[in-house]
XYZ file of C-alpha atoms in Angstrom:
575
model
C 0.000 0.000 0.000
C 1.543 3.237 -0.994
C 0.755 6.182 1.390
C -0.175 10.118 0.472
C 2.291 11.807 0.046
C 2.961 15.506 1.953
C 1.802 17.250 -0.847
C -0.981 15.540 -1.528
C -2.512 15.632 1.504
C -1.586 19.718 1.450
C -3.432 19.617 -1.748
C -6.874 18.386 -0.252
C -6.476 20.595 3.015
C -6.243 23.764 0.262
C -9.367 22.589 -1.377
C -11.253 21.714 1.475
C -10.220 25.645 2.710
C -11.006 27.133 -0.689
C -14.553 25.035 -0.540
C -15.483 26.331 2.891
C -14.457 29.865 1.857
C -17.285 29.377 -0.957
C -20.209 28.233 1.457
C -19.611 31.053 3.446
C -19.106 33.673 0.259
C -22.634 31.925 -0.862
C -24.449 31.280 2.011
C -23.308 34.082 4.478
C -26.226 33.635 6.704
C -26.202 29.946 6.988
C -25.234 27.600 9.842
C -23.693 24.478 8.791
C -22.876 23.225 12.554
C -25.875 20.542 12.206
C -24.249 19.253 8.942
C -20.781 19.615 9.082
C -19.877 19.766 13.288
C -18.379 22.264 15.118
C -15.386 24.649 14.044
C -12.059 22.458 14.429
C -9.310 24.259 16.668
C -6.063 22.891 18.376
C -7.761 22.298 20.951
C -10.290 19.969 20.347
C -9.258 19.038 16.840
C -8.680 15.401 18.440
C -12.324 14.745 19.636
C -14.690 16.201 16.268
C -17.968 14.203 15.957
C -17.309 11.295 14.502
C -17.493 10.406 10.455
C -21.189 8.187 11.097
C -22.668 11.303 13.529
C -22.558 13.638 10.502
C -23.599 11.176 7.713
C -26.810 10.585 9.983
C -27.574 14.079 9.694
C -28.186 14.571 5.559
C -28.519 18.283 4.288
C -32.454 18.838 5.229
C -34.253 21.780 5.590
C -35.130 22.675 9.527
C -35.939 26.305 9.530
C -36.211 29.772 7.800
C -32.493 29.851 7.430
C -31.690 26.454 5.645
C -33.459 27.967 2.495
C -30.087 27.797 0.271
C -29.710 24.953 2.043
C -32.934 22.977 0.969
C -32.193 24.675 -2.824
C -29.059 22.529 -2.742
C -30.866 19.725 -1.582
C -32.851 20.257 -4.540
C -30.370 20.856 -6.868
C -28.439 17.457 -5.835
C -31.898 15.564 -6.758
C -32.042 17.155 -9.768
C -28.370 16.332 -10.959
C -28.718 12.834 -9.891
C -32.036 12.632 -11.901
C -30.167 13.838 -15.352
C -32.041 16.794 -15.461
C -30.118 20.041 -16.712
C -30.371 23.468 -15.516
C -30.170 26.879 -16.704
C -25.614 27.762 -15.889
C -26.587 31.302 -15.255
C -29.310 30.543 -12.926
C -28.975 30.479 -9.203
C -30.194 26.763 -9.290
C -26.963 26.376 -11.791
C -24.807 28.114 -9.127
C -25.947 25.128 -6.674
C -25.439 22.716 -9.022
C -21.839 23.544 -9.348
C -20.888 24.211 -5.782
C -22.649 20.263 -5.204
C -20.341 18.726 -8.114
C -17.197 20.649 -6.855
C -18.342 19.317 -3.175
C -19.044 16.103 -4.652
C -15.597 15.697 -6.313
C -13.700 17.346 -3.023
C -15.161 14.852 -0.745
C -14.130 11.886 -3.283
C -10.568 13.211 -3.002
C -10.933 13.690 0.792
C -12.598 9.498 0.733
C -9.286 8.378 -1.310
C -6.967 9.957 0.928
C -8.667 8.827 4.045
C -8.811 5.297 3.221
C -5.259 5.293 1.558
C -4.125 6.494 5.136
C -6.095 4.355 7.243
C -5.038 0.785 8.280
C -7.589 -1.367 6.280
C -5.059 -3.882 5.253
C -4.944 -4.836 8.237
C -8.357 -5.506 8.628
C -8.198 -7.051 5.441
C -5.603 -9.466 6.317
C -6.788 -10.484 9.613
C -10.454 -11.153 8.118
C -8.632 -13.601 5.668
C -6.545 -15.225 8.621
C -9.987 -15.288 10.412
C -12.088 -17.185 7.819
C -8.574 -19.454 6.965
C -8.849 -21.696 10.205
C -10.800 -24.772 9.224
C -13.441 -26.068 11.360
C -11.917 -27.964 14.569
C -13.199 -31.519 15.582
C -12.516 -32.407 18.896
C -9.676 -35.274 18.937
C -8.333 -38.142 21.056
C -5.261 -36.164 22.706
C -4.423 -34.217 25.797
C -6.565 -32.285 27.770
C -5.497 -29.151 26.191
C -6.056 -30.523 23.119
C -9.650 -31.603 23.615
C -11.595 -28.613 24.927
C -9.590 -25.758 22.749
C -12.295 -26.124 20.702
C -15.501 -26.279 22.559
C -15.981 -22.630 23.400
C -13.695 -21.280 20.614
C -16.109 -22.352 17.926
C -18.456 -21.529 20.361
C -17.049 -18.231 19.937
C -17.361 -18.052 16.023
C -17.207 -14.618 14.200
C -20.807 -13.328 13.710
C -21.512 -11.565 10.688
C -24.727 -9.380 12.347
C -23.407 -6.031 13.752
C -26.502 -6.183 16.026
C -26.546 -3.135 19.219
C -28.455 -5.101 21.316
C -25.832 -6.834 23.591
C -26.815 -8.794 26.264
C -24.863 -7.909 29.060
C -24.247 -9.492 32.255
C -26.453 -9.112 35.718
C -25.720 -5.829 37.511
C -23.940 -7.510 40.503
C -21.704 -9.224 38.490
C -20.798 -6.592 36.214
C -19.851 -4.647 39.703
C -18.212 -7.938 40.279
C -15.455 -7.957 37.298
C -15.263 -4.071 37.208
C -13.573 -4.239 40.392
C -11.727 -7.613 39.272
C -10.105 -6.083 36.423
C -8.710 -2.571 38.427
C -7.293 -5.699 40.785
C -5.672 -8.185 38.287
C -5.385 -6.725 35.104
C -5.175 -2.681 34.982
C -2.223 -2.863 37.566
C -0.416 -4.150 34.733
C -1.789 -1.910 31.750
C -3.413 1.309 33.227
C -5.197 2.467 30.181
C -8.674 2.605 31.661
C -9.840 4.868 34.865
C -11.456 3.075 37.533
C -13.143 6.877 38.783
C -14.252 7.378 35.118
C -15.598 4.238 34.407
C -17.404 3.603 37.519
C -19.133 7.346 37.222
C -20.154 6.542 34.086
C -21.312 2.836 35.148
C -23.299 4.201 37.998
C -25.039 6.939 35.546
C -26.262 3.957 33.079
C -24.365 4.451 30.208
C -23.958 1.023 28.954
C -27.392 0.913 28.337
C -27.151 4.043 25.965
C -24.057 3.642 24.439
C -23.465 0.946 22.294
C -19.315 1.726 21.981
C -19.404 1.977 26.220
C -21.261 -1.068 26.533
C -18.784 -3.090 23.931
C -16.049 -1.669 26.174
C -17.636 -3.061 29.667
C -18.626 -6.259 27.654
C -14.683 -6.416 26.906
C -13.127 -5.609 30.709
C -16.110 -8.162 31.917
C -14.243 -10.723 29.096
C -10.788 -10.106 30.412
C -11.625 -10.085 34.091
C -13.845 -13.575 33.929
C -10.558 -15.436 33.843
C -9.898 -14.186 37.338
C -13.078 -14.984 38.536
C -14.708 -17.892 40.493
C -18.298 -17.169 39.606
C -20.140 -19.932 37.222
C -21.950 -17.239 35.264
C -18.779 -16.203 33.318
C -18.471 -19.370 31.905
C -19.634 -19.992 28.468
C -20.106 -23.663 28.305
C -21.187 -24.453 31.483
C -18.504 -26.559 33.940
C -15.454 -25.782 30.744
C -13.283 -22.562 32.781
C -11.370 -22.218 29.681
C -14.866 -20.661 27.922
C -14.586 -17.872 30.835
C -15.724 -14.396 29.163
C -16.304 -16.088 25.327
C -19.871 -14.886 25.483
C -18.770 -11.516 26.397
C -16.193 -11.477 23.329
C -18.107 -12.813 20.771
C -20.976 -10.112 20.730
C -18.078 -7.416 20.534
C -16.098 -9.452 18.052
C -17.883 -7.879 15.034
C -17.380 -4.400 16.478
C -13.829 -4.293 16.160
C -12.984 -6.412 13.499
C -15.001 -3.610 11.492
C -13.787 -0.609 13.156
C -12.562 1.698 10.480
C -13.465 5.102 11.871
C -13.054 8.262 9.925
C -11.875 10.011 13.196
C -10.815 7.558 15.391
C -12.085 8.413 19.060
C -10.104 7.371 22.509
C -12.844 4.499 22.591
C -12.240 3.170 19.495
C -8.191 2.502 20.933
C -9.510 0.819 24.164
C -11.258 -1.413 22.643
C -8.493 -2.479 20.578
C -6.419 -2.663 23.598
C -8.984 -5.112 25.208
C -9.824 -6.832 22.744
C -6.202 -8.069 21.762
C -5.673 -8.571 25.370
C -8.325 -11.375 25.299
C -7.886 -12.727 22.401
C -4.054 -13.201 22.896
C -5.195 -16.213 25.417
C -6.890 -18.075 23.160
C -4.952 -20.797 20.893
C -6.376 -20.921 17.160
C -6.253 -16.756 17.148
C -3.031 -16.051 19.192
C -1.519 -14.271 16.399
C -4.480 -12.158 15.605
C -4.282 -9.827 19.017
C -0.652 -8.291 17.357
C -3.066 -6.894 14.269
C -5.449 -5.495 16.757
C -2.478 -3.631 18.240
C -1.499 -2.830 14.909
C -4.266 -1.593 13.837
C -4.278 0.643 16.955
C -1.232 1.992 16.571
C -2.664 3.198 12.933
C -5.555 4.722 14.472
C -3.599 7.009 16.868
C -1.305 7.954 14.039
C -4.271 8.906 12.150
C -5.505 11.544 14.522
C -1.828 12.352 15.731
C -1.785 11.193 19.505
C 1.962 10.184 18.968
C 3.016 13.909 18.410
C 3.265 15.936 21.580
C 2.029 18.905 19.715
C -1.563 17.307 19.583
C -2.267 17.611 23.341
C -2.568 20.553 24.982
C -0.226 22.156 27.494
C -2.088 21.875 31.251
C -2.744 17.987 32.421
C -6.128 16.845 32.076
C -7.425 13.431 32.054
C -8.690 13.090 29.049
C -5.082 13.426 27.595
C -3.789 11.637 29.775
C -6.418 8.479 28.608
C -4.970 9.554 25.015
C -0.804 8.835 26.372
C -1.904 5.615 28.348
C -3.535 3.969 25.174
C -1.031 4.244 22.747
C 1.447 4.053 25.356
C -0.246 0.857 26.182
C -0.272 -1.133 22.045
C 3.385 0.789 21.638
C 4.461 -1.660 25.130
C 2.164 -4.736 23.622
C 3.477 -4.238 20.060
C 7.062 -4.746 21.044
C 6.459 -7.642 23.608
C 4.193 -9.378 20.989
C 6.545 -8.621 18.456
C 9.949 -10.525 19.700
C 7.351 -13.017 21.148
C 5.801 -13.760 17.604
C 8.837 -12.617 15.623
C 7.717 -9.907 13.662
C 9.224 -6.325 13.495
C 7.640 -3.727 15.529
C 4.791 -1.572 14.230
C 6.197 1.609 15.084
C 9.630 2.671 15.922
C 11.205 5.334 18.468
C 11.861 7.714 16.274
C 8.318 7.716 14.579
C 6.532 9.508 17.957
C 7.692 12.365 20.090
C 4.837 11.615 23.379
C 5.835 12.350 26.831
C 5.732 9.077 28.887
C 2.332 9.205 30.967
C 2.261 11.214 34.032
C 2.922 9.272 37.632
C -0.680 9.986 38.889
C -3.110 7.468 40.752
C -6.831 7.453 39.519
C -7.847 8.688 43.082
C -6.024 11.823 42.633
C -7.729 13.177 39.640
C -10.687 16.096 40.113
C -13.789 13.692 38.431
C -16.193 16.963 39.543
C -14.780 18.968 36.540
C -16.624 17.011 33.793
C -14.768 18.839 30.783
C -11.124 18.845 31.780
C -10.658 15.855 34.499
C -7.364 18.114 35.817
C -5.408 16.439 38.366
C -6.056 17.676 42.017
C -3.718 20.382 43.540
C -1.504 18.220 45.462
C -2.016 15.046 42.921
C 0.301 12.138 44.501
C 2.093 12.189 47.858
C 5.668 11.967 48.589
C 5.111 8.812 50.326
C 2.834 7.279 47.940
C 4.946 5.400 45.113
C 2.739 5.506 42.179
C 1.292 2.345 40.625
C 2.002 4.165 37.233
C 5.179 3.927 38.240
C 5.310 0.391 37.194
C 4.218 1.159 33.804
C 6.643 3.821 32.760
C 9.991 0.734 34.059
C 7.848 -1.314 31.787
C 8.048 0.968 28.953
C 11.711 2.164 29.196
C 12.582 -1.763 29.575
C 10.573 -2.715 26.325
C 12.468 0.437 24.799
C 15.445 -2.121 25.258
C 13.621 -5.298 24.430
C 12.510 -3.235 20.870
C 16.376 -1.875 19.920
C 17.538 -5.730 20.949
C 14.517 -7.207 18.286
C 15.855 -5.229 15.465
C 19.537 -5.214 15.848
C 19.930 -9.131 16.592
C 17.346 -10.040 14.903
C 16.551 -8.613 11.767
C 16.940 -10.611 8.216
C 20.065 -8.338 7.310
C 21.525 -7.741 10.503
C 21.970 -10.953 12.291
C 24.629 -12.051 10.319
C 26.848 -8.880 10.815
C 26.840 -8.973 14.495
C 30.547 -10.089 14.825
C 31.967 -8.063 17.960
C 30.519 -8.246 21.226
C 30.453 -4.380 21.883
C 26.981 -4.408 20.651
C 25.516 -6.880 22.913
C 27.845 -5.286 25.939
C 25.769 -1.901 25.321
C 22.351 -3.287 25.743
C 23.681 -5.247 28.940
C 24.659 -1.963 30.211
C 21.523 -0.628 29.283
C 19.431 -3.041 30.951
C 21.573 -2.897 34.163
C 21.291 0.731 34.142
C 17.509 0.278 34.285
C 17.792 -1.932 36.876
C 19.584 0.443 39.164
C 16.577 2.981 38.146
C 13.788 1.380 39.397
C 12.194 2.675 41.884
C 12.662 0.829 45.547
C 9.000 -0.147 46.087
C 9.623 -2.412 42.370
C 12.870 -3.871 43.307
C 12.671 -7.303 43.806
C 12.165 -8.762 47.214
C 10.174 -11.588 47.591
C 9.341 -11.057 51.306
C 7.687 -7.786 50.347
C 4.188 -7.474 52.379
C 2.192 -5.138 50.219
C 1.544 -7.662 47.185
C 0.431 -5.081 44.831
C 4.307 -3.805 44.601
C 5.355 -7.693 44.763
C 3.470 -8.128 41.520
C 4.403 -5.886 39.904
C 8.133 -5.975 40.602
C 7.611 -9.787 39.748
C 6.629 -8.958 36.330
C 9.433 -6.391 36.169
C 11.918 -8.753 36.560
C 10.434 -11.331 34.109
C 11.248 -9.344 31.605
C 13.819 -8.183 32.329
C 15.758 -11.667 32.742
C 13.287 -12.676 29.313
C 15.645 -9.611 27.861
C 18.427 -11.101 29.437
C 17.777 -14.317 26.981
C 16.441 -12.632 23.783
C 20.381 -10.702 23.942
C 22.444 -13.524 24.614
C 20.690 -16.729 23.391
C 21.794 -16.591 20.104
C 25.282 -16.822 21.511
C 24.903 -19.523 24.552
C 27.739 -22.318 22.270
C 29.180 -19.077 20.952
C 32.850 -19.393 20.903
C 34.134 -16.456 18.200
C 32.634 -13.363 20.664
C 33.872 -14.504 24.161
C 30.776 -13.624 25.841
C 29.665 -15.701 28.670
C 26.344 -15.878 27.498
C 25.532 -19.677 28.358
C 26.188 -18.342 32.160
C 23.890 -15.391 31.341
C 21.219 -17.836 30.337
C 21.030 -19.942 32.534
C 21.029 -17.416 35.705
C 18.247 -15.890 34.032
C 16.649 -19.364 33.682
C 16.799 -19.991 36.838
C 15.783 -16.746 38.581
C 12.772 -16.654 35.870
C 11.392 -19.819 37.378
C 11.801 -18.826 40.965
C 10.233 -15.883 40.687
C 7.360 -17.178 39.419
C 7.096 -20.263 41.794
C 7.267 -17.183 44.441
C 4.321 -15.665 42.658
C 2.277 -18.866 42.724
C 2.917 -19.587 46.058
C 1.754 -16.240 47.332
C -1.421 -15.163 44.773
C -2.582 -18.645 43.639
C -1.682 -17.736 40.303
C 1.521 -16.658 38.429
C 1.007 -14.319 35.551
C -0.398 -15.921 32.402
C 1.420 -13.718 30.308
C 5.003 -15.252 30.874
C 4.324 -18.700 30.206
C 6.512 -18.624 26.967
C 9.152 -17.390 29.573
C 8.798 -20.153 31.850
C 9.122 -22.761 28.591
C 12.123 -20.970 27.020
C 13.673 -20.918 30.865
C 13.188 -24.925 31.372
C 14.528 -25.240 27.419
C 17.719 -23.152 28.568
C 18.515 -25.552 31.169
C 18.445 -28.630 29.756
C 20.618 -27.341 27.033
C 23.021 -26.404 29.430
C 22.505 -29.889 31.312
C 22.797 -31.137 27.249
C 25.861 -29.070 27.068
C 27.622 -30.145 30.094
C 27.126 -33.719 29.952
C 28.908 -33.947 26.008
C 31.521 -31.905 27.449
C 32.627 -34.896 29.948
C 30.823 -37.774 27.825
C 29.971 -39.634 30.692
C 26.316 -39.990 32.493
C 25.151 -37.462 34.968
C 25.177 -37.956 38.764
C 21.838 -37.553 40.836
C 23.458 -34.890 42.150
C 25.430 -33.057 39.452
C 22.759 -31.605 37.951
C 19.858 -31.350 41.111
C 19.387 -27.895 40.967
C 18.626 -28.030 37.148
C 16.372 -30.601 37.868
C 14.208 -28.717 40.754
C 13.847 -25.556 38.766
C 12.615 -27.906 35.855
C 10.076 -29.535 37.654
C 8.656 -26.396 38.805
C 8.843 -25.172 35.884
C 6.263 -27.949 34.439
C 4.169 -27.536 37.860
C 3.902 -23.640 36.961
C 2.575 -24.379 33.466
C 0.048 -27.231 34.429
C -1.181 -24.614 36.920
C -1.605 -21.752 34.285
C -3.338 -24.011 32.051
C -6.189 -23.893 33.956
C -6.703 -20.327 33.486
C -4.233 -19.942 30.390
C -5.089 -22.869 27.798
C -1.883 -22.507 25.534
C 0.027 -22.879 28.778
C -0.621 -26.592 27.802
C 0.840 -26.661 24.723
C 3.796 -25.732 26.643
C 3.908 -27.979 28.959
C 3.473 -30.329 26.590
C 6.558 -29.248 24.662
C 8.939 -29.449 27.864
C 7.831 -32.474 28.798
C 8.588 -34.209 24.946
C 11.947 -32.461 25.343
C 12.724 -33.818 29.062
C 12.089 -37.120 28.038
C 14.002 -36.581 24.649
C-alpha cells in the first residue's frame, strides 16, 4: 500500500479551505454546525464528531435559514435525476458548488482510506475465515476442549446493538476484578471514570461503552470464580467467550473516519483477550497494529496534539497508545515480527505518575489532576508502567539489531551486545525501591508488579544472549547469562504462585524458554565430559525444571496454551 504523500494531503487541506471559503461567500447567513460539526481548533481538533454522527444528519431543511440549504438539496436531486439546468441561474450556481463538493469529498474518501489501516483488517479477516473447522480429537486435555468454546465463539456476521450484558452484581463484580488483576499491569482505563459513568447507566445508551464493559467483563472472567462467566457451562477455559463474541464484530469492522479514545480501548482489550486463546493467538498483534494506525491517524503520537495543562482526558490519550506501543514490542519478539512503530516515529511524553484517586472527576470537561495530585510517600502504581516501557524500549532496539533478516549475520563483535547489557543494568539500578525485587515484600500489589518487572527483564536477558549460549568467536559468557536468568525466571514465578494462587499468564513462553535453557546447558555439560550425569550433578537443574512444568500445568487452567507448553517441555525432558 503506498501512502499520500505531503503534498498531496496539502493539496486536499487547500481545497477543502477554498470550498469552505465558498459556502460562506454563498451562504453568508447559513449555519452548517448541524451538517458539518463544530469549528475544528487545536484544541479539540482530536475529539470532532465522529465520520457516522454527521452522515446521519443529511442536508435537510429545519428552519427559515436552511433555504439555500434545501435549494441545494434540490439541486443534488435534480443532478442525480439527469435533469439540466439553466448555468446562469442560481439553481446552476448550486449545481456547481454540489459537483465541486461532490468531487472534493471523493478526493478527501481516497486519501482517508489510503491512510487508514484497512489492510490490516483485510488481512486479519482472511486469517480469520482461513482456520478450518476444529473436531474435537483423542489427545491431551489441552487438546480436547480448545475447541468447545472457541467455535463456540465463532465470528458473527450481524453487527446487532443489542448486547446482552451481564447481571448488575456481576458486572460490579469484574469491574472491580479487572482494576485488581489486570489494569495494575496496563493502566489504560480509569477506575473513577468508568465507575461514574457505570453508575449513571451508560452502557445501556451507548453501544461503543457497553462493547467496552462487555470487553473488561471478558478479560476479568478469567480471574473470577463465579459460574456465570463461563460460556459452556462446567469448561473454565470458555470464561468471558460470550462476552467477546458479541463485541467481536465491532472491532474487526472498526474503520473510523476520526478515530475516538474508545475506538483505541477497545483495541487494547480486545487483543488482550484474544491473545489467550490458541487458534487466534496471532491475531491480538493486528489489533495492536491496527491501533497503533488509528492514533497515528488523529496524531496522539506527536506531543504537539495535546494541549499544554494535564487533564485526564489526555492523559487516557498517552496511556492507550502508550499501552499497544508496550504490547506491540512484547508481541513482536514473542511472535517474531518487526515492531509496528519505531522510536523515532513519535515524540509523546511518557504518561504522568498519577493514581486514579487523585484526579478532580467533579470537573466534567477537563478531568485536571487535584492540587496536590500524589504524595511523597505514595509510590505511584504508574510507576510500574513507565519501568515497563523504558525496559521494552530495550527489548525493541535488541529485536531489530539481533534479529533482523540483514543484521543478524553482521553482528561479529561483542560491543553491541555489551551496550544493551549496560543498558538493561542501568535500568535496573533505576527502578524505583517499592519495584525492586524482594520476595518477602508485604504489600503484594508492589510484589506483583516488581515480579513482572523482573520477568522481563531476565526474558531480555535471553532474547540478547541466546543466540550466543555455544558461541565461541565473541567470548561472551552468554551460556552463564542464560542460565542465571533461567533460573531466577522460574523462581520468581514459583514465588508468585505460592503467594497469589496464580503466576502471571502472560510469561508462560518465559517459563518454557527458561526450562529449554537448562536442559541445554545440562545437554551441554554432559557432552563436554561424555559420561552420564550424577543424581546430584545436575539437582538444581532438575528442581527448577520440575517447577517449571508444575507452573505451566497450573496456568493451564486459566491460560489454555500454557498446555501446549507444557506439553513441549515435557517431549523435550524425556528426549
Amino acid at each position: 500500500m503506498r501512502w499520500p504523500t505531503i503534498s498531496y494531503v496539502q493539496c486536499v487541506e487547500n481545497r477543502i479551505e477554498a470550498i469552505d471559503n465558498l459556502l460562506q461567500k454563498l451562504f453568508p447567513n447559513v449555519d452548517f454546525t448541524d451538517e458539518l460539526g463544530p469549528p475544528i481548533t487545536l484544541d479539540n481538533w482530536m475529539h470532532p464528531p465522529s465520520h457516522y454522527e454527521i452522515q446521519r444528519n443529511p442536508l435537510l431543511p429545519n428552519g427559515p435559514k436552511k433555504r439555500q440549504v434545501r435549494r441545494l438539496h434540490s439541486s443534488l436531486s435534480s443532478d442525480e435525476s439527469g435533469e439540466e439546468a439553466d448555468p446562469g441561474s442560481e439553481l446552476g450556481t448550486d449545481i456547481s458548488l454540489a459537483t465541486a463538493m461532490r468531487a472534493s469529498n471523493a478526493a478527501f474518501d481516497r486519501a482517508t482510506r489510503a491512510a487508514s489501516y484497512q489492510d490490516v483488517g483485510q488481512i486479519s479477516e482472511t486469517l480469520w475465515l482461513s482456520y478450518p473447522a476444529h473436531e474435537p480429537v483423542e489427545a491431551s486435555a489441552f487438546q480436547q476442549s480448545v475447541f468447545l468454546f472457541e467455535t463456540f465463539s465463532a465470528p458473527k456476521r450481524s453487527h446487532s446493538i443489542h448486547y446482552e450484558l451481564p447481571p448488575q452484581d456481576l458486572i460490579q463484580v469484574l469491574v472491580n476484578s479487572w482494576f485488581d488483576s489486570v489494569s495494575v499491569f496496563l493502566p489504560i482505563l480509569h477506575r473513577g471514570l468508568l465507575e461514574q459513568q457505570l453508575n449513571a447507566g451508560r452502557h445501556m445508551t451507548d453501544q461503543r461503552f457497553a462493547a467496552l464493559i462487555l470487553l473488561v467483563c471478558a478479560c476479568s472472567a478469567r480471574y473470577s470464580h463465579d459460574s456465570r462467566v463461563l460460556a459452556v457451562p462446567g469448561e473454565w477455559h470458555s470464561a468471558g467467550w460470550q462476552y467477546y463474541s458479541q463485541v467481536e464484530p465491532l472491532v474487526r469492522s472498526m474503520e473510523p473516519l476520526v478515530p475516538d479514545l474508545i475506538d483505541l480501548q477497545l483495541l487494547v482489550l480486545s487483543a488482550l483477550f484474544i491473545v489467550n486463546s490458541v487458534s487466534r493467538t496471532g491475531l491480538a498483534p493486528l489489533l495492536v497494529v491496527k491501533g497503533i494506525s488509528l492514533a497515528q491517524k488523529v496524531g496522539a503520537h506527536r506531543n504537539r496534539s495535546y494541549r499544554s495543562s494535564p487533564n485526564l482526558v489526555d492523559e487516557l490519550w498517552k496511556r492507550a497508545f502508550w499501552a499497544m506501543v508496550c504490547l506491540d514490542r512484547i508481541w513482536s519478539a514473542r511472535f517474531g515480527r518487526h515492531c509496528a512503530i519505531r522510536d523515532e516515529d513519535f515524540d509523546l511524553d511518557l504518561p504522568m505518575p498519577i493514581d486514579d484517586e487523585y484526579w478532580d472527576l467533579t470537573d466534567r470537561v477537563n478531568y485536571f489532576p487535584l492540587e496536590k495530585p500524589q504524595p511523597d510517600d505514595q509510590p505511584s502504581s504508574i510507576a510500574y508502567f513507565i519501568s515497563k516501557l523504558k525496559i521494552t524500549q530495550i527489548l525493541a532496539f535488541a529485536t531489530r539489531s539481533l534479529y533482523s533478516i540483514s543484521s543478524f549475520k553482521l553482528v561479529k563483535d561483542p560491543s553491541l551486545i555489551c551496550q544493551m547489557d549496560s543498558a538493561l543494568n542501568e535500568w535496573l539500578g533505576e527502578l524505583p525501591p517499592h519495584l525492586s525485587w524482594d520476595p518477602r515484600r508485604k504489600n503484594l500489589h508492589w510484589l506483583r508488579q516488581s515480579a513482572v518487572l523482573h520477568l522481563i527483564y531476565h526474558d531480555v536477558q535471553l532474547l540478547l544472549h541466546r543466540p550466543f549460549m555455544f558461541s565461541k568467536t565473541l567470548g561472551l559468557p552468554s551460556l552463564a547469562i542464560c542460565t542465571n536468568a533461567a533460573r531466577s525466571s522460574i523462581s520468581i514465578m514459583e514465588n508468585q504462585t505460592e503467594l497469589n494462587g496464580l503466576c502471571d499468564h502472560l510469561q508462560a513462553p518465559l517459563i518454557f524458554d527458561s526450562a529449554i535453557v537448562l536442559l541445554l546447558d545440562m545437554w551441554q555439560k554432559m557432552n563436554a565430559t561424555r559420561q552420564p550425569p550424577t543424581h546430584s550433578q545436575f539437582a538444581d537443574h532438575r528442581r527448577h525444571i520440575t517447577v517449571a512444568l508444575a507452573e505451566l500445568s497450573t496456568l493451564e487452567a486459566a491460560y489454555l496454551p500454557a498446555g501446549k507448553f507444557a506439553c513441549s517441555s515435557r517431549f523435550s525432558r524425556s528426549a
